[in-house]
Amino acid sequence: MKAIKDRRSIRKYKDESVSRTDIEIILKAGMLAPSAKNRQPWKYYVYSGNEKDKLLDCMENGLVRERDGDRLLPNSQNGLPDAFNTLRIMREAPILIIIENTNGVSPYSEIDADIRVAEICDSLSIGASVQNILLTATELGYGTLWIANTCFAYNELVNYIDIKGQLAGAISLGVPNEMPNPRPRKQFEDIVVYRE
């Protein structure tokens, strides 16, 4: 419970490395998550140093494309300033973990209802895996940010990384250089319904 209460979305990182041993502990925790039909649909790509810089240059190209008019998400343009800020955060963090749903397909693909239900189940599984990663990182003294703003540069990132499945998002990881206050939460009685 302590890691659950202490976890924060970290947007400022110290210029300190994360050991390969700690990265492996964190990712192995992700592998222990429950998954629908035990499909374990997660794959993680760990980027640092120059390789991370090249990946984020590619993401920036996608954000600029989206901003300048060739829009894949025309109704989500109000999220672009935040996506550019997230890119800045990703550049500051020493480690970036890209998450692939190995069973998924591009959000721009037409799929039938059966595949959509399987995709929802796999997305829930990946969410459980990511939560394990975030909590384990917190327990080890690291900060993380769960990132969905990769959606604005989806095609650029998928092509650059050579992902065959679905780009599910990313996690920045590093030694935190901030400790934000807890974010407000909805009231328990507003979100829990007992039916007896």
Short mmCIF file of N, CA and C in Angstrom, two decimals:
data_model
loop_
_atom_site.label_atom_id
_atom_site.label_comp_id
_atom_site.label_asym_id
_atom_site.label_seq_id
_atom_site.Cartn_x
_atom_site.Cartn_y
_atom_site.Cartn_z
N MET A 1 0.82 -1.21 0.00
CA MET A 1 0.00 0.00 0.00
C MET A 1 0.86 1.27 0.00
N LYS A 2 2.05 1.21 0.61
CA LYS A 2 2.88 2.42 0.67
C LYS A 2 3.27 2.89 -0.73
N ALA A 3 3.68 1.97 -1.61
CA ALA A 3 4.06 2.36 -2.97
C ALA A 3 2.86 2.93 -3.72
N ILE A 4 1.68 2.39 -3.47
CA ILE A 4 0.47 2.91 -4.12
C ILE A 4 0.23 4.34 -3.67
N LYS A 5 0.36 4.60 -2.37
CA LYS A 5 0.12 5.95 -1.85
C LYS A 5 1.23 6.93 -2.25
N ASP A 6 2.45 6.44 -2.37
CA ASP A 6 3.59 7.32 -2.64
C ASP A 6 3.80 7.61 -4.13
N ARG A 7 3.24 6.79 -5.00
CA ARG A 7 3.49 6.96 -6.43
C ARG A 7 2.96 8.30 -6.93
N ARG A 8 3.77 8.97 -7.74
CA ARG A 8 3.37 10.24 -8.35
C ARG A 8 3.76 10.22 -9.82
N SER A 9 3.12 11.05 -10.60
CA SER A 9 3.54 11.28 -11.99
C SER A 9 4.65 12.31 -11.94
N ILE A 10 5.85 11.87 -12.31
CA ILE A 10 7.04 12.71 -12.19
C ILE A 10 7.38 13.34 -13.53
N ARG A 11 7.53 14.66 -13.52
CA ARG A 11 7.81 15.41 -14.75
C ARG A 11 9.15 16.13 -14.70
N LYS A 12 9.92 15.92 -13.62
CA LYS A 12 11.26 16.50 -13.50
C LYS A 12 12.19 15.41 -12.97
N TYR A 13 13.34 15.26 -13.65
CA TYR A 13 14.28 14.19 -13.30
C TYR A 13 15.67 14.74 -13.05
N LYS A 14 16.38 14.10 -12.14
CA LYS A 14 17.78 14.43 -11.91
C LYS A 14 18.64 13.82 -13.01
N ASP A 15 19.79 14.39 -13.22
CA ASP A 15 20.73 13.88 -14.22
C ASP A 15 21.52 12.73 -13.60
N GLU A 16 20.81 11.65 -13.32
CA GLU A 16 21.40 10.46 -12.72
C GLU A 16 20.91 9.24 -13.50
N SER A 17 21.77 8.24 -13.60
CA SER A 17 21.43 7.05 -14.38
C SER A 17 20.57 6.08 -13.57
N VAL A 18 20.00 5.14 -14.27
CA VAL A 18 19.25 4.03 -13.66
C VAL A 18 20.02 2.77 -14.02
N SER A 19 20.33 1.95 -13.02
CA SER A 19 21.15 0.77 -13.29
C SER A 19 20.38 -0.26 -14.11
N ARG A 20 21.11 -1.02 -14.90
CA ARG A 20 20.49 -2.10 -15.68
C ARG A 20 19.81 -3.10 -14.75
N THR A 21 20.41 -3.35 -13.58
CA THR A 21 19.81 -4.28 -12.62
C THR A 21 18.44 -3.78 -12.17
N ASP A 22 18.34 -2.49 -11.85
CA ASP A 22 17.06 -1.94 -11.41
C ASP A 22 16.03 -1.96 -12.55
N ILE A 23 16.47 -1.65 -13.77
CA ILE A 23 15.55 -1.71 -14.92
C ILE A 23 14.99 -3.12 -15.05
N GLU A 24 15.83 -4.11 -14.90
CA GLU A 24 15.36 -5.49 -15.03
C GLU A 24 14.42 -5.89 -13.90
N ILE A 25 14.69 -5.45 -12.67
CA ILE A 25 13.78 -5.71 -11.57
C ILE A 25 12.42 -5.10 -11.86
N ILE A 26 12.43 -3.86 -12.35
CA ILE A 26 11.18 -3.14 -12.64
C ILE A 26 10.39 -3.83 -13.75
N LEU A 27 11.07 -4.22 -14.82
CA LEU A 27 10.37 -4.86 -15.94
C LEU A 27 9.91 -6.28 -15.59
N LYS A 28 10.68 -6.98 -14.79
CA LYS A 28 10.25 -8.32 -14.36
C LYS A 28 8.98 -8.23 -13.51
N ALA A 29 8.84 -7.16 -12.74
CA ALA A 29 7.60 -6.94 -12.00
C ALA A 29 6.43 -6.77 -12.97
N GLY A 30 6.69 -6.04 -14.07
CA GLY A 30 5.65 -5.89 -15.09
C GLY A 30 5.23 -7.22 -15.69
N MET A 31 6.19 -8.12 -15.84
CA MET A 31 5.90 -9.43 -16.42
C MET A 31 5.03 -10.30 -15.52
N LEU A 32 4.97 -9.98 -14.23
CA LEU A 32 4.20 -10.77 -13.27
C LEU A 32 2.73 -10.38 -13.22
N ALA A 33 2.35 -9.38 -13.99
CA ALA A 33 0.96 -8.91 -13.95
C ALA A 33 0.01 -9.97 -14.48
N PRO A 34 -1.24 -9.94 -14.02
CA PRO A 34 -2.24 -10.82 -14.61
C PRO A 34 -2.54 -10.40 -16.03
N SER A 35 -2.90 -11.37 -16.87
CA SER A 35 -3.27 -11.02 -18.24
C SER A 35 -4.40 -11.92 -18.72
N ALA A 36 -5.27 -11.37 -19.55
CA ALA A 36 -6.42 -12.11 -20.08
C ALA A 36 -5.93 -13.33 -20.84
N LYS A 37 -6.47 -14.51 -20.48
CA LYS A 37 -6.13 -15.78 -21.13
C LYS A 37 -4.63 -16.05 -21.10
N ASN A 38 -3.93 -15.40 -20.16
CA ASN A 38 -2.47 -15.50 -20.03
C ASN A 38 -1.74 -15.21 -21.34
N ARG A 39 -2.28 -14.25 -22.12
CA ARG A 39 -1.65 -13.92 -23.41
C ARG A 39 -0.38 -13.10 -23.23
N GLN A 40 -0.23 -12.41 -22.07
CA GLN A 40 0.97 -11.61 -21.81
C GLN A 40 1.33 -10.77 -23.04
N PRO A 41 0.46 -9.82 -23.40
CA PRO A 41 0.60 -9.11 -24.68
C PRO A 41 1.62 -7.97 -24.67
N TRP A 42 2.44 -7.88 -23.66
CA TRP A 42 3.35 -6.75 -23.51
C TRP A 42 4.74 -7.05 -24.08
N LYS A 43 5.32 -6.02 -24.65
CA LYS A 43 6.73 -6.05 -25.03
C LYS A 43 7.26 -4.66 -24.73
N TYR A 44 8.46 -4.60 -24.16
CA TYR A 44 9.03 -3.34 -23.73
C TYR A 44 10.34 -3.07 -24.46
N TYR A 45 10.47 -1.85 -24.96
CA TYR A 45 11.69 -1.39 -25.62
C TYR A 45 12.30 -0.31 -24.73
N VAL A 46 13.52 -0.53 -24.26
CA VAL A 46 14.16 0.38 -23.32
C VAL A 46 15.16 1.25 -24.07
N TYR A 47 14.95 2.56 -24.01
CA TYR A 47 15.78 3.53 -24.72
C TYR A 47 16.52 4.42 -23.73
N SER A 48 17.78 4.70 -24.04
CA SER A 48 18.57 5.65 -23.27
C SER A 48 19.62 6.28 -24.19
N GLY A 49 20.28 7.31 -23.70
CA GLY A 49 21.39 7.93 -24.43
C GLY A 49 21.02 8.40 -25.82
N ASN A 50 21.94 8.17 -26.76
CA ASN A 50 21.75 8.62 -28.14
C ASN A 50 20.56 7.95 -28.82
N GLU A 51 20.31 6.70 -28.48
CA GLU A 51 19.17 6.00 -29.08
C GLU A 51 17.86 6.64 -28.65
N LYS A 52 17.79 7.06 -27.40
CA LYS A 52 16.59 7.77 -26.92
C LYS A 52 16.45 9.11 -27.64
N ASP A 53 17.56 9.81 -27.83
CA ASP A 53 17.52 11.10 -28.52
C ASP A 53 16.99 10.94 -29.94
N LYS A 54 17.45 9.92 -30.64
CA LYS A 54 16.99 9.70 -32.03
C LYS A 54 15.50 9.34 -32.06
N LEU A 55 15.08 8.52 -31.11
CA LEU A 55 13.66 8.15 -31.03
C LEU A 55 12.81 9.39 -30.79
N LEU A 56 13.26 10.27 -29.89
CA LEU A 56 12.46 11.45 -29.56
C LEU A 56 12.52 12.50 -30.66
N ASP A 57 13.58 12.53 -31.44
CA ASP A 57 13.59 13.37 -32.65
C ASP A 57 12.51 12.90 -33.61
N CYS A 58 12.36 11.60 -33.72
CA CYS A 58 11.32 11.03 -34.56
C CYS A 58 9.93 11.41 -34.03
N MET A 59 9.75 11.34 -32.72
CA MET A 59 8.47 11.74 -32.13
C MET A 59 8.20 13.21 -32.38
N GLU A 60 9.23 14.03 -32.25
CA GLU A 60 9.04 15.46 -32.49
C GLU A 60 8.60 15.71 -33.93
N ASN A 61 9.16 14.99 -34.88
CA ASN A 61 8.73 15.12 -36.28
C ASN A 61 7.24 14.83 -36.41
N GLY A 62 6.76 13.81 -35.70
CA GLY A 62 5.34 13.48 -35.74
C GLY A 62 4.47 14.56 -35.11
N LEU A 63 4.94 15.13 -34.00
CA LEU A 63 4.17 16.20 -33.36
C LEU A 63 4.10 17.44 -34.26
N VAL A 64 5.21 17.76 -34.92
CA VAL A 64 5.23 18.91 -35.83
C VAL A 64 4.30 18.64 -37.01
N ARG A 65 4.32 17.41 -37.55
CA ARG A 65 3.42 17.07 -38.64
C ARG A 65 1.97 17.26 -38.21
N GLU A 66 1.66 16.78 -37.03
CA GLU A 66 0.29 16.89 -36.51
C GLU A 66 -0.09 18.35 -36.30
N ARG A 67 0.81 19.15 -35.79
CA ARG A 67 0.54 20.57 -35.53
C ARG A 67 0.37 21.36 -36.82
N ASP A 68 1.18 21.01 -37.83
CA ASP A 68 1.23 21.83 -39.04
C ASP A 68 0.23 21.44 -40.11
N GLY A 69 -0.67 20.51 -39.82
CA GLY A 69 -1.77 20.33 -40.73
C GLY A 69 -2.04 18.94 -41.27
N ASP A 70 -1.08 18.04 -41.26
CA ASP A 70 -1.32 16.67 -41.72
C ASP A 70 -1.75 15.85 -40.51
N ARG A 71 -3.01 16.00 -40.12
CA ARG A 71 -3.48 15.55 -38.81
C ARG A 71 -4.13 14.17 -38.85
N LEU A 72 -3.62 13.29 -38.00
CA LEU A 72 -4.25 11.99 -37.80
C LEU A 72 -5.36 12.09 -36.75
N LEU A 73 -5.22 13.06 -35.83
CA LEU A 73 -6.18 13.24 -34.74
C LEU A 73 -6.72 14.67 -34.76
N PRO A 74 -7.52 15.00 -35.77
CA PRO A 74 -7.96 16.39 -35.94
C PRO A 74 -8.81 16.92 -34.79
N ASN A 75 -9.50 16.05 -34.08
CA ASN A 75 -10.36 16.51 -32.99
C ASN A 75 -9.64 16.55 -31.65
N SER A 76 -8.34 16.28 -31.66
CA SER A 76 -7.57 16.25 -30.41
C SER A 76 -6.47 17.30 -30.38
N GLN A 77 -6.58 18.31 -31.21
CA GLN A 77 -5.52 19.31 -31.33
C GLN A 77 -5.27 20.08 -30.03
N ASN A 78 -6.27 20.17 -29.18
CA ASN A 78 -6.07 20.88 -27.91
C ASN A 78 -5.09 20.13 -27.00
N GLY A 79 -4.77 18.86 -27.32
CA GLY A 79 -3.81 18.10 -26.54
C GLY A 79 -2.38 18.24 -27.01
N LEU A 80 -2.17 18.92 -28.14
CA LEU A 80 -0.82 19.03 -28.69
C LEU A 80 0.15 19.82 -27.81
N PRO A 81 -0.24 20.95 -27.22
CA PRO A 81 0.71 21.64 -26.33
C PRO A 81 1.21 20.73 -25.20
N ASP A 82 0.32 19.93 -24.64
CA ASP A 82 0.72 18.99 -23.60
C ASP A 82 1.67 17.93 -24.16
N ALA A 83 1.42 17.50 -25.41
CA ALA A 83 2.30 16.50 -26.04
C ALA A 83 3.71 17.05 -26.22
N PHE A 84 3.83 18.31 -26.61
CA PHE A 84 5.16 18.92 -26.73
C PHE A 84 5.84 19.04 -25.36
N ASN A 85 5.06 19.32 -24.32
CA ASN A 85 5.62 19.36 -22.97
C ASN A 85 6.05 17.96 -22.53
N THR A 86 5.26 16.97 -22.87
CA THR A 86 5.63 15.59 -22.55
C THR A 86 6.92 15.20 -23.25
N LEU A 87 7.09 15.64 -24.48
CA LEU A 87 8.34 15.37 -25.20
C LEU A 87 9.53 15.95 -24.44
N ARG A 88 9.38 17.16 -23.90
CA ARG A 88 10.44 17.76 -23.10
C ARG A 88 10.76 16.89 -21.88
N ILE A 89 9.74 16.39 -21.22
CA ILE A 89 9.92 15.52 -20.06
C ILE A 89 10.65 14.24 -20.46
N MET A 90 10.25 13.66 -21.58
CA MET A 90 10.87 12.42 -22.07
C MET A 90 12.35 12.65 -22.37
N ARG A 91 12.69 13.82 -22.87
CA ARG A 91 14.10 14.12 -23.16
C ARG A 91 14.91 14.23 -21.86
N GLU A 92 14.29 14.72 -20.80
CA GLU A 92 14.98 14.90 -19.53
C GLU A 92 15.20 13.58 -18.79
N ALA A 93 14.24 12.67 -18.89
CA ALA A 93 14.34 11.40 -18.18
C ALA A 93 15.46 10.55 -18.78
N PRO A 94 16.25 9.87 -17.96
CA PRO A 94 17.34 9.07 -18.51
C PRO A 94 16.90 7.82 -19.24
N ILE A 95 15.73 7.28 -18.87
CA ILE A 95 15.24 6.04 -19.46
C ILE A 95 13.83 6.26 -19.99
N LEU A 96 13.59 5.69 -21.16
CA LEU A 96 12.26 5.70 -21.75
C LEU A 96 11.91 4.27 -22.14
N ILE A 97 10.75 3.83 -21.69
CA ILE A 97 10.28 2.48 -22.00
C ILE A 97 9.08 2.62 -22.93
N ILE A 98 9.20 2.06 -24.13
CA ILE A 98 8.09 2.03 -25.08
C ILE A 98 7.35 0.72 -24.90
N ILE A 99 6.03 0.78 -24.91
CA ILE A 99 5.20 -0.39 -24.64
C ILE A 99 4.46 -0.79 -25.92
N GLU A 100 4.62 -2.05 -26.30
CA GLU A 100 3.90 -2.60 -27.45
C GLU A 100 2.86 -3.61 -26.98
N ASN A 101 1.67 -3.52 -27.53
CA ASN A 101 0.68 -4.59 -27.40
C ASN A 101 0.93 -5.52 -28.57
N THR A 102 1.55 -6.66 -28.31
CA THR A 102 1.99 -7.55 -29.39
C THR A 102 0.82 -8.17 -30.15
N ASN A 103 -0.36 -8.16 -29.55
CA ASN A 103 -1.54 -8.70 -30.23
C ASN A 103 -2.37 -7.62 -30.91
N GLY A 104 -2.05 -6.36 -30.68
CA GLY A 104 -2.88 -5.26 -31.16
C GLY A 104 -2.56 -4.86 -32.58
N VAL A 105 -3.41 -4.00 -33.11
CA VAL A 105 -3.23 -3.43 -34.44
C VAL A 105 -3.32 -1.91 -34.33
N SER A 106 -2.96 -1.24 -35.38
CA SER A 106 -3.01 0.21 -35.40
C SER A 106 -4.41 0.71 -35.06
N PRO A 107 -4.52 1.80 -34.29
CA PRO A 107 -5.85 2.38 -34.03
C PRO A 107 -6.51 2.90 -35.29
N TYR A 108 -5.75 3.01 -36.37
CA TYR A 108 -6.29 3.47 -37.64
C TYR A 108 -6.77 2.32 -38.52
N SER A 109 -6.73 1.09 -37.98
CA SER A 109 -7.21 -0.09 -38.71
C SER A 109 -8.65 -0.38 -38.33
N GLU A 110 -9.42 -0.83 -39.30
CA GLU A 110 -10.79 -1.28 -39.03
C GLU A 110 -10.71 -2.71 -38.51
N ILE A 111 -11.39 -2.96 -37.38
CA ILE A 111 -11.40 -4.32 -36.84
C ILE A 111 -12.81 -4.70 -36.43
N ASP A 112 -13.07 -6.03 -36.40
CA ASP A 112 -14.42 -6.48 -36.05
C ASP A 112 -14.58 -6.54 -34.52
N ALA A 113 -15.79 -6.80 -34.08
CA ALA A 113 -16.11 -6.73 -32.65
C ALA A 113 -15.32 -7.76 -31.84
N ASP A 114 -15.11 -8.96 -32.38
CA ASP A 114 -14.37 -9.98 -31.64
C ASP A 114 -12.93 -9.52 -31.37
N ILE A 115 -12.30 -8.97 -32.40
CA ILE A 115 -10.93 -8.48 -32.24
C ILE A 115 -10.91 -7.28 -31.29
N ARG A 116 -11.91 -6.43 -31.35
CA ARG A 116 -11.99 -5.27 -30.46
C ARG A 116 -12.08 -5.71 -29.00
N VAL A 117 -12.90 -6.74 -28.72
CA VAL A 117 -13.01 -7.23 -27.34
C VAL A 117 -11.68 -7.79 -26.87
N ALA A 118 -11.00 -8.56 -27.72
CA ALA A 118 -9.68 -9.09 -27.36
C ALA A 118 -8.69 -7.96 -27.12
N GLU A 119 -8.78 -6.90 -27.92
CA GLU A 119 -7.90 -5.74 -27.76
C GLU A 119 -8.16 -5.04 -26.42
N ILE A 120 -9.42 -4.92 -26.04
CA ILE A 120 -9.75 -4.32 -24.75
C ILE A 120 -9.16 -5.16 -23.62
N CYS A 121 -9.31 -6.46 -23.71
CA CYS A 121 -8.75 -7.35 -22.67
C CYS A 121 -7.24 -7.20 -22.60
N ASP A 122 -6.57 -7.16 -23.76
CA ASP A 122 -5.12 -7.01 -23.78
C ASP A 122 -4.70 -5.64 -23.25
N SER A 123 -5.48 -4.61 -23.52
CA SER A 123 -5.17 -3.28 -22.99
C SER A 123 -5.28 -3.26 -21.47
N LEU A 124 -6.26 -3.96 -20.93
CA LEU A 124 -6.37 -4.06 -19.48
C LEU A 124 -5.17 -4.80 -18.90
N SER A 125 -4.73 -5.85 -19.58
CA SER A 125 -3.56 -6.60 -19.14
C SER A 125 -2.32 -5.72 -19.13
N ILE A 126 -2.14 -4.94 -20.19
CA ILE A 126 -0.99 -4.04 -20.26
C ILE A 126 -1.07 -2.98 -19.16
N GLY A 127 -2.27 -2.50 -18.89
CA GLY A 127 -2.43 -1.54 -17.79
C GLY A 127 -1.99 -2.13 -16.46
N ALA A 128 -2.32 -3.40 -16.23
CA ALA A 128 -1.88 -4.07 -14.99
C ALA A 128 -0.36 -4.19 -14.96
N SER A 129 0.23 -4.51 -16.10
CA SER A 129 1.69 -4.62 -16.18
C SER A 129 2.36 -3.28 -15.93
N VAL A 130 1.82 -2.24 -16.54
CA VAL A 130 2.37 -0.89 -16.34
C VAL A 130 2.26 -0.48 -14.87
N GLN A 131 1.14 -0.77 -14.25
CA GLN A 131 0.98 -0.43 -12.83
C GLN A 131 2.04 -1.14 -11.98
N ASN A 132 2.30 -2.41 -12.27
CA ASN A 132 3.36 -3.11 -11.54
C ASN A 132 4.70 -2.41 -11.72
N ILE A 133 4.97 -1.96 -12.95
CA ILE A 133 6.22 -1.26 -13.24
C ILE A 133 6.30 0.04 -12.45
N LEU A 134 5.23 0.83 -12.47
CA LEU A 134 5.22 2.11 -11.76
C LEU A 134 5.41 1.92 -10.26
N LEU A 135 4.74 0.94 -9.69
CA LEU A 135 4.83 0.73 -8.25
C LEU A 135 6.20 0.19 -7.84
N THR A 136 6.76 -0.70 -8.64
CA THR A 136 8.09 -1.22 -8.34
C THR A 136 9.13 -0.13 -8.45
N ALA A 137 9.02 0.71 -9.46
CA ALA A 137 9.94 1.84 -9.60
C ALA A 137 9.84 2.76 -8.39
N THR A 138 8.63 3.03 -7.95
CA THR A 138 8.42 3.87 -6.76
C THR A 138 9.09 3.23 -5.55
N GLU A 139 8.89 1.94 -5.37
CA GLU A 139 9.47 1.23 -4.24
C GLU A 139 11.00 1.31 -4.25
N LEU A 140 11.61 1.34 -5.45
CA LEU A 140 13.07 1.43 -5.57
C LEU A 140 13.59 2.87 -5.51
N GLY A 141 12.68 3.84 -5.37
CA GLY A 141 13.10 5.23 -5.24
C GLY A 141 13.14 6.01 -6.53
N TYR A 142 12.58 5.45 -7.61
CA TYR A 142 12.56 6.13 -8.90
C TYR A 142 11.22 6.82 -9.12
N GLY A 143 11.22 7.73 -10.09
CA GLY A 143 10.01 8.40 -10.52
C GLY A 143 9.65 7.94 -11.92
N THR A 144 8.37 7.98 -12.22
CA THR A 144 7.88 7.55 -13.54
C THR A 144 6.77 8.48 -14.02
N LEU A 145 6.57 8.45 -15.31
CA LEU A 145 5.41 9.11 -15.92
C LEU A 145 4.86 8.17 -16.98
N TRP A 146 3.59 7.81 -16.84
CA TRP A 146 2.91 6.94 -17.80
C TRP A 146 2.43 7.86 -18.92
N ILE A 147 2.86 7.59 -20.16
CA ILE A 147 2.70 8.53 -21.27
C ILE A 147 1.81 7.94 -22.37
N ALA A 148 0.78 8.70 -22.74
CA ALA A 148 -0.07 8.33 -23.87
C ALA A 148 0.09 9.29 -25.05
N ASN A 149 0.84 10.38 -24.85
CA ASN A 149 0.98 11.38 -25.92
C ASN A 149 1.77 10.88 -27.12
N THR A 150 2.23 9.65 -27.07
CA THR A 150 2.84 9.03 -28.25
C THR A 150 1.82 8.91 -29.39
N CYS A 151 0.54 9.00 -29.06
CA CYS A 151 -0.51 8.84 -30.07
C CYS A 151 -0.40 9.87 -31.19
N PHE A 152 0.11 11.05 -30.88
CA PHE A 152 0.20 12.09 -31.90
C PHE A 152 1.28 11.80 -32.94
N ALA A 153 2.23 10.97 -32.58
CA ALA A 153 3.31 10.60 -33.51
C ALA A 153 3.28 9.09 -33.74
N TYR A 154 2.08 8.52 -33.73
CA TYR A 154 1.92 7.07 -33.76
C TYR A 154 2.67 6.42 -34.93
N ASN A 155 2.38 6.85 -36.14
CA ASN A 155 2.99 6.20 -37.31
C ASN A 155 4.50 6.38 -37.36
N GLU A 156 4.97 7.57 -37.01
CA GLU A 156 6.41 7.81 -37.02
C GLU A 156 7.12 6.88 -36.04
N LEU A 157 6.57 6.75 -34.84
CA LEU A 157 7.21 5.92 -33.82
C LEU A 157 7.14 4.43 -34.18
N VAL A 158 5.97 3.98 -34.63
CA VAL A 158 5.83 2.57 -35.02
C VAL A 158 6.82 2.21 -36.12
N ASN A 159 6.94 3.07 -37.11
CA ASN A 159 7.86 2.79 -38.22
C ASN A 159 9.30 2.83 -37.75
N TYR A 160 9.65 3.79 -36.91
CA TYR A 160 11.03 3.92 -36.45
C TYR A 160 11.44 2.72 -35.59
N ILE A 161 10.57 2.32 -34.67
CA ILE A 161 10.88 1.22 -33.76
C ILE A 161 10.72 -0.13 -34.46
N ASP A 162 9.92 -0.16 -35.51
CA ASP A 162 9.57 -1.39 -36.24
C ASP A 162 8.67 -2.28 -35.39
N ILE A 163 7.64 -1.65 -34.82
CA ILE A 163 6.63 -2.37 -34.03
C ILE A 163 5.67 -3.07 -34.98
N LYS A 164 5.43 -4.35 -34.72
CA LYS A 164 4.50 -5.13 -35.54
C LYS A 164 3.09 -5.11 -34.97
N GLY A 165 2.97 -4.86 -33.66
CA GLY A 165 1.66 -4.84 -33.01
C GLY A 165 1.15 -3.42 -32.89
N GLN A 166 0.75 -3.04 -31.68
CA GLN A 166 0.16 -1.73 -31.43
C GLN A 166 1.02 -0.97 -30.42
N LEU A 167 1.33 0.27 -30.73
CA LEU A 167 2.03 1.13 -29.79
C LEU A 167 1.03 1.52 -28.69
N ALA A 168 1.30 1.05 -27.47
CA ALA A 168 0.36 1.28 -26.38
C ALA A 168 0.71 2.50 -25.55
N GLY A 169 1.94 3.00 -25.66
CA GLY A 169 2.34 4.17 -24.88
C GLY A 169 3.78 4.06 -24.45
N ALA A 170 4.13 4.81 -23.41
CA ALA A 170 5.52 4.84 -22.95
C ALA A 170 5.55 5.16 -21.46
N ILE A 171 6.71 4.93 -20.86
CA ILE A 171 6.95 5.29 -19.46
C ILE A 171 8.32 5.96 -19.40
N SER A 172 8.38 7.15 -18.81
CA SER A 172 9.68 7.74 -18.51
C SER A 172 10.08 7.28 -17.11
N LEU A 173 11.40 7.10 -16.93
CA LEU A 173 11.91 6.53 -15.68
C LEU A 173 13.21 7.22 -15.30
N GLY A 174 13.32 7.60 -14.05
CA GLY A 174 14.56 8.21 -13.57
C GLY A 174 14.46 8.59 -12.10
N VAL A 175 15.51 9.21 -11.61
CA VAL A 175 15.51 9.69 -10.23
C VAL A 175 14.71 10.99 -10.20
N PRO A 176 13.67 11.06 -9.38
CA PRO A 176 12.81 12.24 -9.40
C PRO A 176 13.51 13.48 -8.86
N ASN A 177 13.18 14.62 -9.48
CA ASN A 177 13.69 15.90 -9.02
C ASN A 177 12.53 16.79 -8.56
N GLU A 178 11.47 16.14 -8.11
CA GLU A 178 10.30 16.81 -7.56
C GLU A 178 9.50 15.79 -6.76
N MET A 179 8.65 16.27 -5.89
CA MET A 179 7.72 15.40 -5.18
C MET A 179 6.38 16.11 -5.12
N PRO A 180 5.59 15.96 -6.19
CA PRO A 180 4.30 16.66 -6.22
C PRO A 180 3.37 16.17 -5.11
N ASN A 181 2.47 17.06 -4.73
CA ASN A 181 1.42 16.66 -3.80
C ASN A 181 0.50 15.67 -4.48
N PRO A 182 -0.21 14.87 -3.68
CA PRO A 182 -1.17 13.94 -4.29
C PRO A 182 -2.24 14.69 -5.07
N ARG A 183 -2.65 14.12 -6.19
CA ARG A 183 -3.72 14.72 -6.98
C ARG A 183 -5.06 14.43 -6.31
N PRO A 184 -6.03 15.32 -6.49
CA PRO A 184 -7.34 15.07 -5.88
C PRO A 184 -7.99 13.82 -6.45
N ARG A 185 -8.70 13.15 -5.64
CA ARG A 185 -9.42 11.93 -6.02
C ARG A 185 -10.91 12.12 -5.79
N LYS A 186 -11.69 11.42 -6.59
CA LYS A 186 -13.13 11.46 -6.38
C LYS A 186 -13.46 10.86 -5.02
N GLN A 187 -14.60 11.25 -4.49
CA GLN A 187 -15.04 10.72 -3.20
C GLN A 187 -15.44 9.26 -3.35
N PHE A 188 -15.08 8.47 -2.36
CA PHE A 188 -15.37 7.04 -2.37
C PHE A 188 -16.85 6.77 -2.66
N GLU A 189 -17.71 7.52 -1.96
CA GLU A 189 -19.16 7.26 -2.09
C GLU A 189 -19.70 7.65 -3.47
N ASP A 190 -18.94 8.44 -4.23
CA ASP A 190 -19.37 8.83 -5.57
C ASP A 190 -19.01 7.78 -6.64
N ILE A 191 -18.12 6.86 -6.29
CA ILE A 191 -17.67 5.90 -7.32
C ILE A 191 -17.93 4.45 -6.97
N VAL A 192 -18.41 4.18 -5.76
CA VAL A 192 -18.66 2.80 -5.34
C VAL A 192 -20.15 2.65 -5.11
N VAL A 193 -20.72 1.62 -5.75
CA VAL A 193 -22.15 1.33 -5.59
C VAL A 193 -22.27 -0.10 -5.04
N TYR A 194 -22.85 -0.22 -3.86
CA TYR A 194 -23.13 -1.54 -3.30
C TYR A 194 -24.55 -1.93 -3.68
N ARG A 195 -24.72 -3.14 -4.17
CA ARG A 195 -26.06 -3.67 -4.47
C ARG A 195 -26.19 -4.99 -3.75
N GLU A 196 -26.96 -4.98 -2.66
CA GLU A 196 -27.06 -6.19 -1.82
C GLU A 196 -28.49 -6.68 -1.76
#
